[in-house]
Short mmCIF file of C-alpha atoms and ligand atoms in Angstrom, two decimals:
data_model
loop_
_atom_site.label_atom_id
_atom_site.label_comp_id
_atom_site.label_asym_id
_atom_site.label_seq_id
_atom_site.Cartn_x
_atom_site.Cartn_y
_atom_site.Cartn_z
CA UNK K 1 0.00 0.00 0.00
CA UNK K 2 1.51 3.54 -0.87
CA UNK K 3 1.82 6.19 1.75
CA UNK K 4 2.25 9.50 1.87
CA UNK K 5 5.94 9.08 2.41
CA UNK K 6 6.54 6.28 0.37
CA UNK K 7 4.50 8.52 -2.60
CA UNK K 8 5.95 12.03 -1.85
CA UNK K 9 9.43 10.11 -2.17
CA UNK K 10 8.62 8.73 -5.33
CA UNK K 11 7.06 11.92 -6.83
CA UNK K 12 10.17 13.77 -5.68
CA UNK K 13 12.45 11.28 -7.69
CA UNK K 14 10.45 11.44 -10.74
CA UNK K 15 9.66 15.12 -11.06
CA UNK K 16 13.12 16.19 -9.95
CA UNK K 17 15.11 13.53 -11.10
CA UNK K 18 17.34 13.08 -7.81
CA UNK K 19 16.71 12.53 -4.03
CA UNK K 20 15.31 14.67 -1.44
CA UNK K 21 17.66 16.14 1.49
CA UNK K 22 14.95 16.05 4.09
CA UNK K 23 11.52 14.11 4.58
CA UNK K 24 9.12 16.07 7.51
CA UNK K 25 5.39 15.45 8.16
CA UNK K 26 3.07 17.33 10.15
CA UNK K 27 -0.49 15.53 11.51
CA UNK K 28 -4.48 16.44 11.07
CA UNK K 29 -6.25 16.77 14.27
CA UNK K 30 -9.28 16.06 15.45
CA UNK K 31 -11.18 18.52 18.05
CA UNK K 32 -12.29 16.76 21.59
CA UNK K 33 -14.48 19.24 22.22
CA UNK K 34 -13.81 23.12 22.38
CA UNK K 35 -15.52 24.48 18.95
CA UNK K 36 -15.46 27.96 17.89
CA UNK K 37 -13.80 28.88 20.56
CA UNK K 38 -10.15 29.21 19.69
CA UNK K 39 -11.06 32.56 18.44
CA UNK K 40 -12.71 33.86 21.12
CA UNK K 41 -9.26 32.92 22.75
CA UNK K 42 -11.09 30.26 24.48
CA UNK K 43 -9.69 26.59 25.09
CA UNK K 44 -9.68 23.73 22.58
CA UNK K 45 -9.57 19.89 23.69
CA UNK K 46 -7.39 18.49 20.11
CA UNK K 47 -5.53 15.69 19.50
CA UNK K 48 -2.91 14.98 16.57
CA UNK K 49 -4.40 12.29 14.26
CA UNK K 50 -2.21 9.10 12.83
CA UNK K 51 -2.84 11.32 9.29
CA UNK K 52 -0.90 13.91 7.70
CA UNK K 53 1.34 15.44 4.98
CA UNK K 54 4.82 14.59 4.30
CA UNK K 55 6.85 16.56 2.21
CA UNK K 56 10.02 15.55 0.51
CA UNK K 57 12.76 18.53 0.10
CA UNK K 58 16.11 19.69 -1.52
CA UNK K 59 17.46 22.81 -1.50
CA UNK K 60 18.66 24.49 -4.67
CA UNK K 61 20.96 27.10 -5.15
CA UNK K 62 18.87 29.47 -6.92
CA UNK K 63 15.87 31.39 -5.46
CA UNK K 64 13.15 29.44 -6.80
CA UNK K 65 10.54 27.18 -5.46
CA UNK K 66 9.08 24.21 -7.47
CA UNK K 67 6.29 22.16 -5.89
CA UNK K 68 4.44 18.75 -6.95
CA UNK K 69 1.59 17.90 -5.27
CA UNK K 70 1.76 13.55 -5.77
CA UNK K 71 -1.87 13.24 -4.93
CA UNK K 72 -3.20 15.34 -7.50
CA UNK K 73 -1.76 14.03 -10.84
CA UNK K 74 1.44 15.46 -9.89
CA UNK K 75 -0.03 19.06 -10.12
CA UNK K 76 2.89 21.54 -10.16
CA UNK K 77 3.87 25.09 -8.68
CA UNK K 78 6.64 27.34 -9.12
CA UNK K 79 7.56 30.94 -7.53
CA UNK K 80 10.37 32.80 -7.34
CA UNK K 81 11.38 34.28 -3.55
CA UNK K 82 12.41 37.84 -4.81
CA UNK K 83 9.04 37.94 -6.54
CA UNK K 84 5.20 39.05 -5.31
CA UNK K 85 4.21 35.77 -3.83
CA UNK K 86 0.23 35.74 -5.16
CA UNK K 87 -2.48 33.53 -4.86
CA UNK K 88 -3.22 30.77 -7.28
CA UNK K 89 -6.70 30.55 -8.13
CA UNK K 90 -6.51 27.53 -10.53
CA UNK K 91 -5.41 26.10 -7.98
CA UNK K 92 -5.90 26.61 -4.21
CA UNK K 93 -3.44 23.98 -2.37
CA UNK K 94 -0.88 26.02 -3.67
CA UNK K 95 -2.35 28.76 -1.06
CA UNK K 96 -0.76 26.62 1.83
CA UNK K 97 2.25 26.23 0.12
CA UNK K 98 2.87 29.87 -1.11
CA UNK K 99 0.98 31.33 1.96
CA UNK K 100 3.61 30.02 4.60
CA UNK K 101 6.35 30.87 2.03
CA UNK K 102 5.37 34.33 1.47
CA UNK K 103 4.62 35.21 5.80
CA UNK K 104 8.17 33.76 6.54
CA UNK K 105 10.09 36.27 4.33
CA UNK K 106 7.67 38.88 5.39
CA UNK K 107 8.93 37.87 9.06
CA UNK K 108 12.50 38.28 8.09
CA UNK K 109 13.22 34.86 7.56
CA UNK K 110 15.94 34.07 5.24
CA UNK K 111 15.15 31.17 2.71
CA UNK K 112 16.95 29.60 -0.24
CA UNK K 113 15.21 28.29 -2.99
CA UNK K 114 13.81 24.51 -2.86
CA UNK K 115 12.03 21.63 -4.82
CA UNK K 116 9.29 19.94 -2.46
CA UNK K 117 7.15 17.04 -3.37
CA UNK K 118 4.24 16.70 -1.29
CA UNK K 119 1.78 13.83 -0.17
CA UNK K 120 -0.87 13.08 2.66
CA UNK K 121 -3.48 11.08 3.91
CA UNK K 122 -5.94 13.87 5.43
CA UNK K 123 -9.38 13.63 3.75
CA UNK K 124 -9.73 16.83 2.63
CA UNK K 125 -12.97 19.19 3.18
CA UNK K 126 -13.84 16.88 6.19
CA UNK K 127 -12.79 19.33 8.88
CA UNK K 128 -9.50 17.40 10.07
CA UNK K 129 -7.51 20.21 9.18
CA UNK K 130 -5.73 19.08 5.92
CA UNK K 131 -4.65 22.52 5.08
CA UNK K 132 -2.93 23.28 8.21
CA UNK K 133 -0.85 20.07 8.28
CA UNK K 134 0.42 20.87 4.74
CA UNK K 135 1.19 24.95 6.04
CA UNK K 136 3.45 23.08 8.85
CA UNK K 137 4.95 20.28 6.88
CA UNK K 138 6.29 23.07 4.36
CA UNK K 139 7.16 25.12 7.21
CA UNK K 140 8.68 22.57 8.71
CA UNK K 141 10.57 21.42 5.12
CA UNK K 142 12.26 25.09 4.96
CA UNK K 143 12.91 24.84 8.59
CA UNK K 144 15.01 21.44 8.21
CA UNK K 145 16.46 22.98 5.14
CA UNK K 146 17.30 26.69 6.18
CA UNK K 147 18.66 28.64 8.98
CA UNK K 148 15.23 28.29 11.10
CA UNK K 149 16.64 26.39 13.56
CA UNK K 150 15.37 28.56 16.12
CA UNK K 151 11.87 28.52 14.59
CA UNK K 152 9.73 27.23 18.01
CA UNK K 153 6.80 24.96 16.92
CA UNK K 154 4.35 27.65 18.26
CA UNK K 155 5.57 30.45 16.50
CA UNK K 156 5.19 28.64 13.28
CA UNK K 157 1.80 27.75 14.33
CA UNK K 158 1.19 31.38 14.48
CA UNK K 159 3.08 32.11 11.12
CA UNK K 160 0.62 28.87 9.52
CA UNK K 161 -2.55 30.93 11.40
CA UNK K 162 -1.22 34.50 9.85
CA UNK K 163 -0.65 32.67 5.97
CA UNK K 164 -4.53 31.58 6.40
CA UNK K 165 -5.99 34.21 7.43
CA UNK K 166 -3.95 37.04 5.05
CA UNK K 167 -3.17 34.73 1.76
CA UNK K 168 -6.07 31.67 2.05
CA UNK K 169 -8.82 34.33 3.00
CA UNK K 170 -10.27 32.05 5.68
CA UNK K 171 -10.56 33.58 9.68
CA UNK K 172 -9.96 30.55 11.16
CA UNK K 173 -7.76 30.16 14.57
CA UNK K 174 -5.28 28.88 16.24
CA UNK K 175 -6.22 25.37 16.73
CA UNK K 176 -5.57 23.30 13.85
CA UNK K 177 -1.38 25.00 13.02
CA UNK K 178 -0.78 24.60 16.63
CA UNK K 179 -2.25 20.96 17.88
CA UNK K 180 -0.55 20.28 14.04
CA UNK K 181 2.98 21.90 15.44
CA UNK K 182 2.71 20.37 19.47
CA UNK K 183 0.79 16.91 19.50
CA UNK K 184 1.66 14.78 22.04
CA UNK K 185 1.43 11.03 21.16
CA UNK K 186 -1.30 9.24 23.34
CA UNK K 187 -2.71 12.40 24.50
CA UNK K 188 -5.01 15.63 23.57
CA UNK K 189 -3.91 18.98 24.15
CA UNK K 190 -6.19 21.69 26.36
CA UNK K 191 -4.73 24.89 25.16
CA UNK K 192 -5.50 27.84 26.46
CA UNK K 193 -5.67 29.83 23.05
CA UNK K 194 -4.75 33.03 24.82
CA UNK K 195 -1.71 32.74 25.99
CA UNK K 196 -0.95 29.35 23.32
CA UNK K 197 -0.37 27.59 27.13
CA UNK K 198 -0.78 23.59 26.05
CA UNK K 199 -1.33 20.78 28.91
CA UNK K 200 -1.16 17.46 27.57
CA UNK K 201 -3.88 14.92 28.66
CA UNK K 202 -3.59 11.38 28.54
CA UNK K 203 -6.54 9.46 26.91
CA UNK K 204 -7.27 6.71 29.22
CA UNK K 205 -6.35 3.55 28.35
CA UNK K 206 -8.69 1.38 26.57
CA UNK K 207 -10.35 4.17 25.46
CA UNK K 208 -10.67 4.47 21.45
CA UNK K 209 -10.91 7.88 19.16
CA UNK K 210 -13.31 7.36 16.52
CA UNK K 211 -13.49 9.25 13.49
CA UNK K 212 -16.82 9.34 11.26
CA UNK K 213 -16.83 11.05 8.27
CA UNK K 214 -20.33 11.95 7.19
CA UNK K 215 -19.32 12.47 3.27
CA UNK K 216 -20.60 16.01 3.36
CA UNK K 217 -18.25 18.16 2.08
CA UNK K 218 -17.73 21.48 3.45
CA UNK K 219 -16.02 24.49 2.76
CA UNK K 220 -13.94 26.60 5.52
CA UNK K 221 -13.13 29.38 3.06
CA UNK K 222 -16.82 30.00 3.07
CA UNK K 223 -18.73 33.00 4.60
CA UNK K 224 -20.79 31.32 7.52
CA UNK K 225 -17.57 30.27 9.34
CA UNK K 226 -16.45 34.36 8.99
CA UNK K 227 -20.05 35.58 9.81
CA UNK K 228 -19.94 33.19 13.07
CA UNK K 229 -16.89 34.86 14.00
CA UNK K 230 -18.42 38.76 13.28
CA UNK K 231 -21.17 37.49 15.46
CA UNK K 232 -18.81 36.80 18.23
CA UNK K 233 -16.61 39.94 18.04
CA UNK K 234 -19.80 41.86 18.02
CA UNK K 235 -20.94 39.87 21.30
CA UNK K 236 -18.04 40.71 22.77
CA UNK K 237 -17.91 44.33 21.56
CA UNK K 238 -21.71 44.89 23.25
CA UNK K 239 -20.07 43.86 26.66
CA UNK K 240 -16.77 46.33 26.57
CA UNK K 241 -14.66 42.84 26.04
CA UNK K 242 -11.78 42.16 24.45
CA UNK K 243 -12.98 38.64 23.82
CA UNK K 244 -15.76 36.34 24.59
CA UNK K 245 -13.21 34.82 27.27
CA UNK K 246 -13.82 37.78 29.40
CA UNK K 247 -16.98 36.74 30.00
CA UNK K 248 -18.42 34.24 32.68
CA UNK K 249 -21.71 32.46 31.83
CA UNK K 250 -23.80 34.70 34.61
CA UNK K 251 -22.18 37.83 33.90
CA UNK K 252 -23.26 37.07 29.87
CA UNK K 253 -27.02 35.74 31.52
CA UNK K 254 -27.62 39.26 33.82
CA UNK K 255 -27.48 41.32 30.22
CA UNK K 256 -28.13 38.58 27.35
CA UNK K 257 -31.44 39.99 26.88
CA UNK K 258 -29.83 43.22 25.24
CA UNK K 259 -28.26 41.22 22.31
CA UNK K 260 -29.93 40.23 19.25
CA UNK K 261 -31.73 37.10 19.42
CA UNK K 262 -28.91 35.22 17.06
CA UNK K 263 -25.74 37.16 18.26
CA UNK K 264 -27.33 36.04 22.02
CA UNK K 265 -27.39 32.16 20.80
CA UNK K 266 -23.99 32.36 18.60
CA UNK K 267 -21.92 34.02 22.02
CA UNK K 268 -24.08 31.23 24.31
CA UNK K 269 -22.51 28.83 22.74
CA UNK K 270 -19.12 30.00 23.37
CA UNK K 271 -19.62 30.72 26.65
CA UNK K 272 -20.65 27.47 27.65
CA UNK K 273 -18.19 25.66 25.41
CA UNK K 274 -15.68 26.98 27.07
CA UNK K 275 -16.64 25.80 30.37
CA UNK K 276 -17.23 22.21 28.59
CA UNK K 277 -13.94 22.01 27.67
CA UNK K 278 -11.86 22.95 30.63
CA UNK K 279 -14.39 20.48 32.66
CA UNK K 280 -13.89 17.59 29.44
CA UNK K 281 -9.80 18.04 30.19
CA UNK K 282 -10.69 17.49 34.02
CA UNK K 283 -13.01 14.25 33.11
CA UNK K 284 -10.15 12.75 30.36
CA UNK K 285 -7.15 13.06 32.71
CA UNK K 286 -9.33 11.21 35.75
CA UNK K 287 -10.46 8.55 32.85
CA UNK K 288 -13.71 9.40 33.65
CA UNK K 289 -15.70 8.52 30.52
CA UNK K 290 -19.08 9.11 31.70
CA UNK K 291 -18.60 12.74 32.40
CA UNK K 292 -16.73 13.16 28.94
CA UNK K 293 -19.52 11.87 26.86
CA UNK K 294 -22.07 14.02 29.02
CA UNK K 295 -20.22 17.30 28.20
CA UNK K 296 -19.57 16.03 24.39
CA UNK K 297 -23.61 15.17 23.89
CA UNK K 298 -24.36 18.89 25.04
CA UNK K 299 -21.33 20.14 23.13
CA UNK K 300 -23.09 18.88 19.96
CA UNK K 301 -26.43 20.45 20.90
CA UNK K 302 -25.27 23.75 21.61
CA UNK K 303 -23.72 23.10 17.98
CA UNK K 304 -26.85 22.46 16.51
CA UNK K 305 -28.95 24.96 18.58
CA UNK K 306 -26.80 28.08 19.54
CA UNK K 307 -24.50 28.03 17.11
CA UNK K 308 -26.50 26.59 14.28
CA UNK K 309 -23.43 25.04 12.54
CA UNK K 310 -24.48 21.27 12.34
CA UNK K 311 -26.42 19.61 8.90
CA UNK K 312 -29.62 16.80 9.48
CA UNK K 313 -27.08 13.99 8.09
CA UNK K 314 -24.38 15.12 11.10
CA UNK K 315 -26.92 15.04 13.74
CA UNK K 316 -28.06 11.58 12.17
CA UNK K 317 -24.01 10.08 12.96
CA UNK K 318 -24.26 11.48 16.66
CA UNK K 319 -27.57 9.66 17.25
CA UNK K 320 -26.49 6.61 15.99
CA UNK K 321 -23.33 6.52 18.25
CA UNK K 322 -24.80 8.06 21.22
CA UNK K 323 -27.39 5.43 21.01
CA UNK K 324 -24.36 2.44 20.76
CA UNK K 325 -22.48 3.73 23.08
CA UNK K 326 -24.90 4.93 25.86
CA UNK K 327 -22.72 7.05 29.00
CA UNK K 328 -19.92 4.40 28.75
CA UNK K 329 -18.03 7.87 26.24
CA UNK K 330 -19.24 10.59 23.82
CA UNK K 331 -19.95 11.71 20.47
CA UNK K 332 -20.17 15.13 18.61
CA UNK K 333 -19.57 16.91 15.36
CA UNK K 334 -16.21 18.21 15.33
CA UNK K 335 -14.60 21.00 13.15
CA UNK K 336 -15.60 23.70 11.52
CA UNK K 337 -19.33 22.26 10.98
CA UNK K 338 -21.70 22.36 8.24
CA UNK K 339 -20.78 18.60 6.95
CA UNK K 340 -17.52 16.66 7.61
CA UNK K 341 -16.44 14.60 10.53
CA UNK K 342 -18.03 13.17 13.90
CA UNK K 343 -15.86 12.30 16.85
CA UNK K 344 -16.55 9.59 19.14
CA UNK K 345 -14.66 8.71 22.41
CA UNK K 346 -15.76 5.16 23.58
CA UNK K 347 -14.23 2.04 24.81
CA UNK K 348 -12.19 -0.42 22.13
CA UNK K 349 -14.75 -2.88 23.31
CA UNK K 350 -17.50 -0.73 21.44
CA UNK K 351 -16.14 0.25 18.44
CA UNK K 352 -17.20 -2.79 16.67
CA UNK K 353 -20.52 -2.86 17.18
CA UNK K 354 -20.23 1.46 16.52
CA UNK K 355 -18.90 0.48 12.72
CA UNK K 356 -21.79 -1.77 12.23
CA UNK K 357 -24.47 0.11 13.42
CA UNK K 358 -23.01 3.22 11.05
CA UNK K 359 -22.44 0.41 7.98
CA UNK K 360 -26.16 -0.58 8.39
CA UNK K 361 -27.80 2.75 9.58
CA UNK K 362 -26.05 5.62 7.98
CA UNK K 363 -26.25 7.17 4.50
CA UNK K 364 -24.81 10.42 3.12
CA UNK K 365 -27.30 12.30 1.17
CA UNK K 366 -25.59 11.27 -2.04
CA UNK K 367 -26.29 7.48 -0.69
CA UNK K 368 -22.36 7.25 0.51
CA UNK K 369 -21.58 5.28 3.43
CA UNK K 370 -19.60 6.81 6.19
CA UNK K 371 -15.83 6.39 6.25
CA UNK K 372 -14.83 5.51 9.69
CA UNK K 373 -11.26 5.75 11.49
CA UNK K 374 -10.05 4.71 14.81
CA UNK K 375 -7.19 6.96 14.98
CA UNK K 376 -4.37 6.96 17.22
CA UNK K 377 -3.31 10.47 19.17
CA UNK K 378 0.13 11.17 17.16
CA UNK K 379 3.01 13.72 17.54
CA UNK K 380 3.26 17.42 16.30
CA UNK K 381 5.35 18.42 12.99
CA UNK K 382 8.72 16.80 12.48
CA UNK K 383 11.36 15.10 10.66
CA UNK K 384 10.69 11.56 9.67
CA UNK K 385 13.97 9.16 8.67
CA UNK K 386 14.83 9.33 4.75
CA UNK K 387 15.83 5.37 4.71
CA UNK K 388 12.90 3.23 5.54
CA UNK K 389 13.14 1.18 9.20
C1 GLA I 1 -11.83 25.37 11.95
C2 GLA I 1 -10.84 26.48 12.22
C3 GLA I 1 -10.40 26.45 13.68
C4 GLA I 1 -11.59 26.43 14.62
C5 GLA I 1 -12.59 25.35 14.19
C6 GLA I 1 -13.85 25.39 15.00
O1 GLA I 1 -11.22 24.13 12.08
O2 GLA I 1 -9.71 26.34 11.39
O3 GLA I 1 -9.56 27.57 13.93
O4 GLA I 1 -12.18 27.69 14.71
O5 GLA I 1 -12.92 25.48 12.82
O6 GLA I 1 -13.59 25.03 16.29
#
């Protein structure tokens, strides 16, 4: 079976014509629990998913950058680092190539030119964060390949964040770079996305992470995610804050009723999300599964309710896990929302009889079946071996 590494090595070899210098790879994630609230510099619950993007590199001694992306018919890109670094719109995975590119010059950076062959294993569109494991496997390629030595994994989170928001066009946070730059194998993160603090928590053993896809596509770039996040600033603006953070639930509940009925929902949802999580790192870390799936069942209605971000096909995964796994774990919709992926949390023992009842029970509405993975919590961005073993 090819992998990502085994094909990025091969598409390096054949577009280049010689070996690569450096092999990295950088993880998806999945979100615990903790949605939309990363930028309201609230706290996230991620872990780094067993799928990701490798990239294959070799410096050249010119100033030019030539890219081949293996897993689309060897598509190809090539810039020039003393040249306006502009989006692609023939082709947008060049934005998360170009994108991290153009925000480390801007920072000063100095780069050399560099071939990079690229492959990965993240569905994409399924809100695992595909796009921000291939902005930190390229920052991590020039980082092996440069003089970024000093580059901490957290400010090239922040560097991935700035290249999506400025070159991709989307608003997104801090999650997905960072949880994609610091995973910690066998645990999730709760990171405070203030102040970018990250405490590992171990998943209890015995315990698997279940990924559903629901075969709805979705789009990040589009403008609900950037209206929910107007909604929020404007939440926060009505209450003299600089972010939702500031606010407790009662202090939010003694002046809701001044808000507009949706802004009231959209910020409700944040509010109490936030609590979720911080309580969902407290249930993990005392292996208290009960408690986890509790707080991830109302995580997923606030979803659907307050925040109005979850599609009839979604909810229709959650059920059908909730009702197989009962308060022995948890389900939800995790991501971005409006399609992709459900999350589960429920013992191994479970997760057969969880595949079945999805096989048997669950269709997309283009009469797909649901593409399930029991992922294992991986490490952050790094450099993998060039010989195999
Ligand atoms: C997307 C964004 C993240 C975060 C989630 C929702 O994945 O990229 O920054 O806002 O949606 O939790």
């Amino acid at each position: 079976m090819p992998t990502p590494r085994s094909t990025a090595l091969a598409a390096f070899q054949r577009r280049f014509g010689r070996a690569p210098a450096r092999l990295v790879q950088a993880p998806g994630r999945v979100n615990l629990i903790g949605e939309h609230t990363d930028y309201n510099d609230g706290f996230v619950l991620p872990c780094a998913i067993d799928r990701g993007t490798v990239v294959a590199a070799a410096p050249r001694d010119d100033r030019v950058v030539r890219v081949v992306a293996a897993d689309l018919g060897d598509g190809v890109d090539e810039f020039h680092l003393d040249r306006p670094i502009v989006p692609r719109a023939d082709a947008t995975w060049t934005h998360y190539v170009r994108g991290p590119v153009k925000h480390l010059l801007a920072h000063g950076h100095a780069l050399a030119g560099a071939d990079l062959a690229v492959s990965g294993d993240v569905p994409q569109g399924a809100g695992l964060s595909s796009s921000a494991s291939l902005q930190l496997a390229v920052l991590q390629a020039f980082k092996g390949l440069g003089r970024l030595d000093t580059l901490a994994p957290s400010r090239m989170a922040l560097l991935a964040q700035e290249a999506e928001n400025r070159f991709a066009g989307c608003d997104c946070g801090i999650m997905d770079p960072l949880i994609s730059a610091l995973g910690v194998e066998g645990h999730a993160l709760l990171i405070d996305c203030r102040t970018l603090d990250a405490q590992p928590v171990p998943l209890p053993a015995g315990a698997a992470v279940m990924i559903v896809h629901s075969r709805v596509r979705r789009g990040l770039v589009g403008s609900a995610y950037n209206l929910r996040r107007q909604q929020c600033e404007t939440a926060a603006r009505h209450f003299g804050v600089k972010a939702l953070r500031d606010l407790s639930v009662p202090m939010f509940e003694a002046r809701a009723i001044e808000l507009d009925p949706v802004v009231r929902r959209r910020a409700r949802h944040v509010l109490t999300e936030n609590d979720r999580t911080v309580a969902a790192a407290r249930a993990l870390a005392a292996g208290d599964l009960r408690e986890m799936g509790a707080l991830m069942a109302a995580s997923h209605d606030s979803m659907r309710v307050d925040f109005e971000i979850t599609v009839p096909p979604v909810d229709e995964l959650v059920r059908l896990l909730q009702q197989v796994i009962g308060d022995a774990g948890g389900a939800r919709m995790t991501g971005g929302g409006f399609g992709g992926c459900v999350v589960a949390l429920l013992p191994e023992s479970l997760v057969p009889q969880a595949r079945d009842e999805v096989a048997r029970h669950y269709r997309s509405p283009s009469g797909e079946p649901a593409d399930v993975h029991v992922c294992h919590a991986s490490n952050g961005a790094g450099d993998l071996p060039l010989q195999d073993g």
